[in-house]
Short mmCIF file of C-alpha atoms and ligand atoms in Angstrom, two decimals:
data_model
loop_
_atom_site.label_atom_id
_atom_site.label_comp_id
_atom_site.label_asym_id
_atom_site.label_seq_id
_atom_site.Cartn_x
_atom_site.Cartn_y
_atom_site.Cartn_z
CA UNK A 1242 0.00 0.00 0.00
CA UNK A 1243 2.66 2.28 0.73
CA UNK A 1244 4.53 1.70 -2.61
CA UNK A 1245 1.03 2.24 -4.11
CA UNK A 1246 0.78 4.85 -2.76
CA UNK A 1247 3.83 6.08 -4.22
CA UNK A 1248 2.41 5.52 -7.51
CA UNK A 1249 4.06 2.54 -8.26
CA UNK A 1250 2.99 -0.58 -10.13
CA UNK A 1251 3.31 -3.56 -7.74
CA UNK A 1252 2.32 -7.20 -8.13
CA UNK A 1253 1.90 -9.69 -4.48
CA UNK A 1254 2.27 -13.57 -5.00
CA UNK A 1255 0.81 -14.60 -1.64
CA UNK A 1256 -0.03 -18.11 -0.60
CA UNK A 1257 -1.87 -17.13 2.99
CA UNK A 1258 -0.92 -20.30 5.17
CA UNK A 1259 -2.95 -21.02 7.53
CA UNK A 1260 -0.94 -20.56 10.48
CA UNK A 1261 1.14 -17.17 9.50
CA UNK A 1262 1.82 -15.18 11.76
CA UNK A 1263 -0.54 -12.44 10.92
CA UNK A 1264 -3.61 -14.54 10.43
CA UNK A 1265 -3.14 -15.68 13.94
CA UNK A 1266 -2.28 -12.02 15.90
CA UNK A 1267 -4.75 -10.35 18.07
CA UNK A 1268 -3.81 -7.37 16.57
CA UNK A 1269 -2.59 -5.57 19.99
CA UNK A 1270 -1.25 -2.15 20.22
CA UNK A 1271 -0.16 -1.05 23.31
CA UNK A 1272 2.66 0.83 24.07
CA UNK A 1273 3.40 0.14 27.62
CA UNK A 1274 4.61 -3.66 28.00
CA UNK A 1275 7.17 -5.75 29.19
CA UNK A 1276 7.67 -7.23 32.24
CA UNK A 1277 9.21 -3.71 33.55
CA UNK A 1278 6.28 -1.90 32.24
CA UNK A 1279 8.00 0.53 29.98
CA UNK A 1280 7.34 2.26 26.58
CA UNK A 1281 8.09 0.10 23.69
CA UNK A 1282 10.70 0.81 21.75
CA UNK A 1283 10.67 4.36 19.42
CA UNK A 1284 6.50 4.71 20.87
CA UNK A 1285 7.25 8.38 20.51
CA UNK A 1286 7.79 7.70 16.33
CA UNK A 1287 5.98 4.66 15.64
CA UNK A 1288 2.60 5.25 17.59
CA UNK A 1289 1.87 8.49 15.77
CA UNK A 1290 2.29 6.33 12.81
CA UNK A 1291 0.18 3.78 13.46
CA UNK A 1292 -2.58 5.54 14.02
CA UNK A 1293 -2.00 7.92 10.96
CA UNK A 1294 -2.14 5.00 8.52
CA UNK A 1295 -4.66 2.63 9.75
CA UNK A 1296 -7.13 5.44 10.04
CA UNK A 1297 -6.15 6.25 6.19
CA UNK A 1298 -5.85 2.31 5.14
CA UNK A 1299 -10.12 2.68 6.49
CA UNK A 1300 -10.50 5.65 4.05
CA UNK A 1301 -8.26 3.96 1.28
CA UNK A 1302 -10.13 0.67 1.77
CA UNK A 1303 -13.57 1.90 2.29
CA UNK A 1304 -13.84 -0.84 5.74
CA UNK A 1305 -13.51 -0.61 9.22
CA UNK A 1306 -10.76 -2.71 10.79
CA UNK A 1307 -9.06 -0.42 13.51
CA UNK A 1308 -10.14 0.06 16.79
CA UNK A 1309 -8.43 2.45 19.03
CA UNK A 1310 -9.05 1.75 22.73
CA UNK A 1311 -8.13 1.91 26.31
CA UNK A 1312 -6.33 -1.37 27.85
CA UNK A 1313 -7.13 -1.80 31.62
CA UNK A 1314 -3.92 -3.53 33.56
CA UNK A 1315 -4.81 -4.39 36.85
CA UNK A 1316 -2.10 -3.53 39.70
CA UNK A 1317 -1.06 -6.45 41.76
CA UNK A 1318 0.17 -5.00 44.87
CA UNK A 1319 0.42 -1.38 46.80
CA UNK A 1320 3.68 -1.02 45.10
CA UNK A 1321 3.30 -1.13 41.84
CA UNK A 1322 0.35 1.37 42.27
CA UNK A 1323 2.78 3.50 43.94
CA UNK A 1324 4.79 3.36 41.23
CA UNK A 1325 2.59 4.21 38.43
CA UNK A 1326 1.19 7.22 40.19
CA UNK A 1327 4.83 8.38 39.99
CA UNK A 1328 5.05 6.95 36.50
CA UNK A 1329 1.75 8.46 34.91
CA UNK A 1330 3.16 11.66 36.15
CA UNK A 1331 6.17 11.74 33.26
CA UNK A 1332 6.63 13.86 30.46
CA UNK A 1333 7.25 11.27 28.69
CA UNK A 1334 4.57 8.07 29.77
CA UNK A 1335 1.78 11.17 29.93
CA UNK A 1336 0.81 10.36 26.25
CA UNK A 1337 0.77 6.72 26.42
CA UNK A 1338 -1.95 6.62 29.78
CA UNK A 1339 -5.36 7.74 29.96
CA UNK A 1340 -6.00 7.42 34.03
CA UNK A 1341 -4.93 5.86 37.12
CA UNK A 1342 -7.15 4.21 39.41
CA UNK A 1343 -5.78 3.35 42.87
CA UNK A 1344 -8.95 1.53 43.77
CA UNK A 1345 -10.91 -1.32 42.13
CA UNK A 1346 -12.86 0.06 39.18
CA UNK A 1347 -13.72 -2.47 37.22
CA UNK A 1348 -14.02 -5.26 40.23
CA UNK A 1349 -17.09 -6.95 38.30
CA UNK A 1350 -15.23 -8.16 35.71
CA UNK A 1351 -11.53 -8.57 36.57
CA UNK A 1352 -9.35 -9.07 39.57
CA UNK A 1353 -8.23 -4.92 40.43
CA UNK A 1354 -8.50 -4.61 43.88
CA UNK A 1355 -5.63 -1.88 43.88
CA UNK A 1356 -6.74 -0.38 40.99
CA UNK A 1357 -5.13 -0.36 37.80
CA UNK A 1358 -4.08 1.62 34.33
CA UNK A 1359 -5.88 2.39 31.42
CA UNK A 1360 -3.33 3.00 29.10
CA UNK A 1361 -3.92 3.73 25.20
CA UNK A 1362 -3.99 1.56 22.85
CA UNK A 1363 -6.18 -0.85 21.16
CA UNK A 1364 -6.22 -3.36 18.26
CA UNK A 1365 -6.28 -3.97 14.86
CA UNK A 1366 -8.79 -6.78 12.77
CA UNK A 1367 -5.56 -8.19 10.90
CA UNK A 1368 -7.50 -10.48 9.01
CA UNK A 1369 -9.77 -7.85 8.00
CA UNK A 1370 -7.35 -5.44 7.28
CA UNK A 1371 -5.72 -8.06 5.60
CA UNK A 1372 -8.46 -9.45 3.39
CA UNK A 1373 -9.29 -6.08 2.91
CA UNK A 1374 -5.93 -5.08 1.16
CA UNK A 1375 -6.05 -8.61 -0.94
CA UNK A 1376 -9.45 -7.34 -2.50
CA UNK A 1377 -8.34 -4.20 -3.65
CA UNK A 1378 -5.08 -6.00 -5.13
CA UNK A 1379 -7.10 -8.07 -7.01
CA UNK A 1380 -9.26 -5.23 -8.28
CA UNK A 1381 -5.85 -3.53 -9.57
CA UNK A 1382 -5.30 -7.20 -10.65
CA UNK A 1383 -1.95 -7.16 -8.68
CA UNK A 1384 -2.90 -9.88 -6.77
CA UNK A 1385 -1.59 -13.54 -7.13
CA UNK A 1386 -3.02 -16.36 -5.13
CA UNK A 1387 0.24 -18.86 -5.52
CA UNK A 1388 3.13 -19.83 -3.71
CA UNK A 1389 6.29 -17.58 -4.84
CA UNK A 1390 8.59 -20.60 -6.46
CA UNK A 1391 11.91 -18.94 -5.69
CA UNK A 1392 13.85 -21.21 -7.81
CA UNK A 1393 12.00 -19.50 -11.01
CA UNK A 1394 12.99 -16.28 -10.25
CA UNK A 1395 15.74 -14.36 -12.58
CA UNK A 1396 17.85 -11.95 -11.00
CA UNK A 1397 19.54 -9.81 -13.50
CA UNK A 1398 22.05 -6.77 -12.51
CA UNK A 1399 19.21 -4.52 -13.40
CA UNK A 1400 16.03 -6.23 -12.94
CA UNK A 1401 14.16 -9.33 -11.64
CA UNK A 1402 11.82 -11.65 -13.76
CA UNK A 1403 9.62 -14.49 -12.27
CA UNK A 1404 7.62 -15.58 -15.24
CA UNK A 1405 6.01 -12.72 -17.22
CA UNK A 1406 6.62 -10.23 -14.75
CA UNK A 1407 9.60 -7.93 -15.03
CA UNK A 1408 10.66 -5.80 -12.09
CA UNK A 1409 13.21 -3.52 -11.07
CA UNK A 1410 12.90 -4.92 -7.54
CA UNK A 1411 11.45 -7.88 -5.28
CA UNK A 1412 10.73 -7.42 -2.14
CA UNK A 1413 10.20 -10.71 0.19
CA UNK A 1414 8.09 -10.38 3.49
CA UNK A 1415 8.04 -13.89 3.82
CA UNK A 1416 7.69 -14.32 7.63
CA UNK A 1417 9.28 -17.38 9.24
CA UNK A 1418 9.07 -19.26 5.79
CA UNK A 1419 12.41 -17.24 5.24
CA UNK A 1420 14.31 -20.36 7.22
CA UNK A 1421 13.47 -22.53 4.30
CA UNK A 1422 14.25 -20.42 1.65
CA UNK A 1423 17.35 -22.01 -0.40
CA UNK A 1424 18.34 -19.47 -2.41
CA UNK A 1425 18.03 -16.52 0.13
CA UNK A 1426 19.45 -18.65 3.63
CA UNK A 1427 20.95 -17.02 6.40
CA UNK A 1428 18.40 -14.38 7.44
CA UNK A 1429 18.66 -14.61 11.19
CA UNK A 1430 15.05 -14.87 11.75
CA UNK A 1431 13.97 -16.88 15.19
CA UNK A 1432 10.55 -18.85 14.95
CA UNK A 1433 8.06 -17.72 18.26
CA UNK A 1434 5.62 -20.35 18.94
CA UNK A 1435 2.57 -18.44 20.29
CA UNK A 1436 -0.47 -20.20 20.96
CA UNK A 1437 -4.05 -18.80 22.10
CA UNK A 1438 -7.60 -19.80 22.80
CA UNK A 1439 -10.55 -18.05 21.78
CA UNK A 1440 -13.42 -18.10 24.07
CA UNK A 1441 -17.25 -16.84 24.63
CA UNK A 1442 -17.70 -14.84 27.32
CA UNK A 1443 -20.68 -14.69 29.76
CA UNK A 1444 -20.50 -11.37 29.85
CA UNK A 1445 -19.41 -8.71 27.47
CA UNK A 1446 -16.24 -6.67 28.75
CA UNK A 1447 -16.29 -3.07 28.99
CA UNK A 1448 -12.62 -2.81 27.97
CA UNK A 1449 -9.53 -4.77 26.71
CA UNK A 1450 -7.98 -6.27 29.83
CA UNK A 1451 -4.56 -7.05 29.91
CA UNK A 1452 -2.17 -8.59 32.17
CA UNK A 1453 -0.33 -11.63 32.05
CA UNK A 1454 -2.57 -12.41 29.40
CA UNK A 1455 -4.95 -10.30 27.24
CA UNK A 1456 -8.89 -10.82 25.90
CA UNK A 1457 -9.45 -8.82 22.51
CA UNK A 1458 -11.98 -9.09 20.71
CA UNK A 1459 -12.04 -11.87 17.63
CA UNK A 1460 -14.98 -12.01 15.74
CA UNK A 1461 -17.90 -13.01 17.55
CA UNK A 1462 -15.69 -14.60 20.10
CA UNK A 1463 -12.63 -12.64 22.23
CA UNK A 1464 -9.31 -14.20 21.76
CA UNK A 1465 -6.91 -14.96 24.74
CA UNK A 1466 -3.19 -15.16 24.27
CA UNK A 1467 -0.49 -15.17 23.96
CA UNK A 1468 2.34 -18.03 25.18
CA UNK A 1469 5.96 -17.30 24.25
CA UNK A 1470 8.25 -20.64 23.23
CA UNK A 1471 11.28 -20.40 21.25
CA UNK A 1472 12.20 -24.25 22.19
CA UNK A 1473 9.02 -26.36 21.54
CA UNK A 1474 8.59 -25.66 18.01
CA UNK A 1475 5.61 -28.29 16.81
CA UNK A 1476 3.34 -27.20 14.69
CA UNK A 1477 0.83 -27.65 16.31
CA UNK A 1478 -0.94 -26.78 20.06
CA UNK A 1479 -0.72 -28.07 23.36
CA UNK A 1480 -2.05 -29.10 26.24
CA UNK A 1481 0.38 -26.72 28.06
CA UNK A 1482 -0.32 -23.91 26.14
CA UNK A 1483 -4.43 -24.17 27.36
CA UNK A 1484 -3.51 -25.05 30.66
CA UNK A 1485 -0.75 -21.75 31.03
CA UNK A 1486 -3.73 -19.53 28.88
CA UNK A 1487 -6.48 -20.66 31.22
CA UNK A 1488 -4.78 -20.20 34.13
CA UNK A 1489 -3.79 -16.50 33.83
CA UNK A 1490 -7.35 -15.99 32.08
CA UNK A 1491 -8.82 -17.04 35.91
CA UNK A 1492 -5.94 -15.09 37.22
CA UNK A 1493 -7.61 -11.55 35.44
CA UNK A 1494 -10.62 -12.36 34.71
CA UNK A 1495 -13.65 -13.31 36.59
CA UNK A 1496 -16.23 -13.15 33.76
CA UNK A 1497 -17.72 -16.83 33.34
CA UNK A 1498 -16.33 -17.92 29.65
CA UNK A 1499 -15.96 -21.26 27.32
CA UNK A 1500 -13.25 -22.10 25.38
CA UNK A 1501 -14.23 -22.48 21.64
CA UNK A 1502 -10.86 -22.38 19.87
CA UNK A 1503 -7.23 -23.27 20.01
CA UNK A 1504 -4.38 -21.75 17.73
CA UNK A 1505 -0.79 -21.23 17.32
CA UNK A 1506 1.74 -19.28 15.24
CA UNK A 1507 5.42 -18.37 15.17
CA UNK A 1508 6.04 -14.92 15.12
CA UNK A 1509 9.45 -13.91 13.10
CA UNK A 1510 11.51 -12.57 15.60
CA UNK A 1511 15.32 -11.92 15.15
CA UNK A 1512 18.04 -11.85 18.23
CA UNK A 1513 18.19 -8.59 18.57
CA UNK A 1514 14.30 -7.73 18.53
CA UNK A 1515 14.68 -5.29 15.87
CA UNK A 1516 13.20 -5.51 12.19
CA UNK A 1517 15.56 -6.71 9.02
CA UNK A 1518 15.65 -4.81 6.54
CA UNK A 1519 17.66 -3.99 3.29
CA UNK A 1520 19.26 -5.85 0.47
CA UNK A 1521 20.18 -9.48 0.54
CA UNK A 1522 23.85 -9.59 0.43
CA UNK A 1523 25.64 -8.81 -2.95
CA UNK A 1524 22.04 -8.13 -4.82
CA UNK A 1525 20.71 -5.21 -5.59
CA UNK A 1526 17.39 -5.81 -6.26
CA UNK A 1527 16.34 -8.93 -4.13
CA UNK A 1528 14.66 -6.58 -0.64
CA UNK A 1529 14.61 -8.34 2.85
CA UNK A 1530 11.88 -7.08 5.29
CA UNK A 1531 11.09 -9.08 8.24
CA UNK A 1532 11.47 -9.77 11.66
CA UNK A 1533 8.10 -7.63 12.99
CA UNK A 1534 8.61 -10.31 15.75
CA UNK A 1535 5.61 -9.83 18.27
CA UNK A 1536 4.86 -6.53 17.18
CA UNK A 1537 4.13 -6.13 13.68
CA UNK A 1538 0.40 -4.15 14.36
CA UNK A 1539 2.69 -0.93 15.44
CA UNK A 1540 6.09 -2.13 13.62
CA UNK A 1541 4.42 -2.15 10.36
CA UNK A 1542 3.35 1.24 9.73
CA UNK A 1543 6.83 3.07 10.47
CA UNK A 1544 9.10 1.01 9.16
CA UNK A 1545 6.78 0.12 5.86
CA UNK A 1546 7.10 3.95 5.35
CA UNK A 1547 10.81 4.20 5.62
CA UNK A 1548 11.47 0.97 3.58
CA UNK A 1549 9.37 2.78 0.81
CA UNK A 1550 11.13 6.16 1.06
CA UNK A 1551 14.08 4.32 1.34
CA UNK A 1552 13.09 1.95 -2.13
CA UNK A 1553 12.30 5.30 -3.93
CA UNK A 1554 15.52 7.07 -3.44
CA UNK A 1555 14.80 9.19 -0.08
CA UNK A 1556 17.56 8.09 1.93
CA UNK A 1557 19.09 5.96 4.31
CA UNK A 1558 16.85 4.27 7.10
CA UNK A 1559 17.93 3.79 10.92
CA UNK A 1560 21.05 1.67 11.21
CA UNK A 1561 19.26 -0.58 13.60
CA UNK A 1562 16.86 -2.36 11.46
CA UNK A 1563 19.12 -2.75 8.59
CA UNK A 1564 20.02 -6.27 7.47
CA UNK A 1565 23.76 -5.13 7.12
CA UNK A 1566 24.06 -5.27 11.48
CA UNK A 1567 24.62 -9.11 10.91
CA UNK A 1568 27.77 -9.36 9.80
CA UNK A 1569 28.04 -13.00 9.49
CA UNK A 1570 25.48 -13.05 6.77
CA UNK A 1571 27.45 -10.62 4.48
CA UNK A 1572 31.05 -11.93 5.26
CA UNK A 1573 29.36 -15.63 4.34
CA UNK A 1574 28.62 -14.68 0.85
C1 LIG B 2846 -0.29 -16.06 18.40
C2 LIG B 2846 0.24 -14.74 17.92
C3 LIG B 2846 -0.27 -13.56 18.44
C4 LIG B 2846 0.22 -12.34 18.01
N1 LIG B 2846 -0.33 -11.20 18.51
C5 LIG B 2846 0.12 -10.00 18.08
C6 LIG B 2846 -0.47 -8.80 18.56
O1 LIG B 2846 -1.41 -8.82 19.36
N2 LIG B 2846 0.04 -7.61 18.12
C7 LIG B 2846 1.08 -7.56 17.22
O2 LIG B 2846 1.49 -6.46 16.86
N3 LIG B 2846 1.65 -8.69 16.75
C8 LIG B 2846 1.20 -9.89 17.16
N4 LIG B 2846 1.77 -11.03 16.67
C9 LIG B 2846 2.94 -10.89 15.78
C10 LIG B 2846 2.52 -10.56 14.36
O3 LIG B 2846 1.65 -11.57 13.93
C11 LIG B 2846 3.75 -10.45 13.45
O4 LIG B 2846 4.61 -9.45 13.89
C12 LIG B 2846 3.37 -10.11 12.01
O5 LIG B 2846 2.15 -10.69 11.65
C13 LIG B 2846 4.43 -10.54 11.03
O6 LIG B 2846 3.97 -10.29 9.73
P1 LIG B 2846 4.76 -10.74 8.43
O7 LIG B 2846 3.95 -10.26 7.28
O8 LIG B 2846 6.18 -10.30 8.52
O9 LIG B 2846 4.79 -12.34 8.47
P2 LIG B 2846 3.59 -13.37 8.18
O10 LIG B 2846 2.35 -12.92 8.81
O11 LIG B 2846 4.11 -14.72 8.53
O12 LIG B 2846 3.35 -13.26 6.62
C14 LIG B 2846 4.17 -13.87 5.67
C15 LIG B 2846 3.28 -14.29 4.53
O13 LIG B 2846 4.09 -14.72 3.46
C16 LIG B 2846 3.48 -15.85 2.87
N5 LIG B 2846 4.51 -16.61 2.19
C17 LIG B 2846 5.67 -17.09 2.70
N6 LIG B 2846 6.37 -17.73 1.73
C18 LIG B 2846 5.64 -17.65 0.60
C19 LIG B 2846 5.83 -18.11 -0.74
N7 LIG B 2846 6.93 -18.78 -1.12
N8 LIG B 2846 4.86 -17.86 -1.66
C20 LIG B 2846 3.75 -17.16 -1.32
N9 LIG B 2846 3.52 -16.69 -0.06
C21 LIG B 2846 4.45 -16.93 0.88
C22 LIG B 2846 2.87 -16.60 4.05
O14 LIG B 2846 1.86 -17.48 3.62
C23 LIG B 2846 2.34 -15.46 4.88
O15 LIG B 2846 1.02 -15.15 4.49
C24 LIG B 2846 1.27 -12.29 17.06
C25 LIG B 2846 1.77 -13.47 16.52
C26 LIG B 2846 1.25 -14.69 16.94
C27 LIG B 2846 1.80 -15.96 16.32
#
């Protein structure tokens, strides 16, 4: 969309698995998390962003997949109350909360009896946003329901070809498929299993809640996740993964619910949590982007935006996300 935008002619070959990543995100923004509770990394930048361009992706698009709105996180002791009154107080967290409650506000439907934060954020409908992005492709007829056969791809100095299509560049946003990619190996990208549940609720919830797990909406049902492995990696879910979902569900929630669903996904992450971007070593025209990790709802936007400034001539990006950090990859070839 943003090289569309741009006014340039693209062409997607997308085979939508059924378990990538982005068909399986709930689609969480937030931008206070962690286990230390602080502001995600460049919030000031990329939050402004987000909202920007999913707001204009529902103009663009003509449908409604964004949904701006407070997260409740429950405090769990005096302490950390303390703490966020001091906290909330920042220059800099000021933007990112909406209110602090030091006693139980919403006690009817989640465990808060020292209160807790609303803090902005919200979610995005990937699937719809998604599905809504593959119709208009296919109305530009740029749209190509296949799997990408890399091995029929021509790279020339000056262009690519795969079948009829000429190109000046490709760009592949492959996810964790990357790892079995044979002619384009070596992309540090770490599979991370996540699994959810997606239950019915007895009750409907007057906000996201969110802490050790979260409920967002999903459809006619609210989805529950997420679990984090980087060592079990079956494709497939678990037992455990229920059992550890359930268990911090009863932990925040006291809402009666039933569990209708069960799903997993491996988000692309990389070692150093940042996204990979750039050329693929020694070739001009062959684009790496990758490694949203858990965060591709608020990743996206901002780095989408420099990748196509970047693609068109206007500049460098940030060091940090470009694929050159791994040094191993480029000394290899
Ligand atoms: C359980 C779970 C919950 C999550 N929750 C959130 C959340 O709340 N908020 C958030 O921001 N992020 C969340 N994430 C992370 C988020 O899903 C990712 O950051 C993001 O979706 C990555 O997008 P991507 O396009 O890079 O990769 P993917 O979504 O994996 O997309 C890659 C696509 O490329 C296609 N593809 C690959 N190879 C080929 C080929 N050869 N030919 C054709 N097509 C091909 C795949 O089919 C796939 O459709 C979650 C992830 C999981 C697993």
């Amino acid at each position: 969309m943003r090289l569309l935008a741009q006014g340039k002619r693209i062409v997607v070959f997308d085979d939508p698995q059924n378990n990538s990543s982005s068909a399986k995100a709930a689609g969480l923004f937030n931008p206070i998390t962690g286990k230390l509770l602080t502001r995600t990394w460049m919030a000031d930048k990329v939050f402004p962003e987000l909202m920007h361009f999913y707001r204009s992706m529902e103009d663009w698009l003509g449908s409604r997949f964004f949904y701006p709105q407070p997260i409740y996180r429950p405090f769990i002791s005096v302490e950390e109350q303390n703490e966020w009154m001091g906290l909330s107080v920042q220059v800099n967290m000021k933007n990112y909360i909406e209110q602090v409650f030091t006693t139980s506000t919403y006690g009817h439907q989640v465990h808060d009896p020292y209160g807790g934060i609303l803090v902005k954020g919200g979610y995005l409908d990937v699937n719809s946003f998604i599905d809504s992005i593959r119709n208009h492709l296919m109305s530009l007829q740029a749209y190509q329901l296949a799997v990408f056969e890399e091995s029929e791809l021509k790279i020339d100095e000056s262009y690519v070809q795969y079948h009829q299509y000429k190109a000046a560049k490709i760009i592949l946003c492959t996810g964790t498929s990357i790892l079995n990619s044979r002619s384009f190996g070596g992309v540090p990208i770490r599979p991370l299993k996540g699994e959810t549940i997606s239950i019915q609720l007895g009750e409907q919830p007057e906000l996201i809640f969110n802490r050790g797990v979260y409920v967002v909406p999903w459809g006619s049902l609210f989805k529950v996740g997420a679990t984090y492995e980087a060592r079990n990696l079956s494709d497939t879910i678990t037992q455990e993964g229920r059992q550890e979902l359930e268990q911090k569900l009863i932990e925040l929630m006291k809402i009666s619910y039933q569990v209708e669903e069960q799903d997993w996904g491996f988000r692309p992450t990389t070692p150093d949590r940042r996204p990979i971007m750039g050329y693929y070593p020694e070739l001009k025209n062959v684009v790496i982007f990758n490694g949203l990790g858990t965060k591709g709802v608020s990743l996206a936007p901002y780095f989408s935006a420099q990748l196509a400034n970047w693609l068109s001539g206007g500049g460098e990006f940030q060091p940090d996300v470009n694929i050159s950090r791994f040094k191993s990859l480029f000394s290899k070839s």
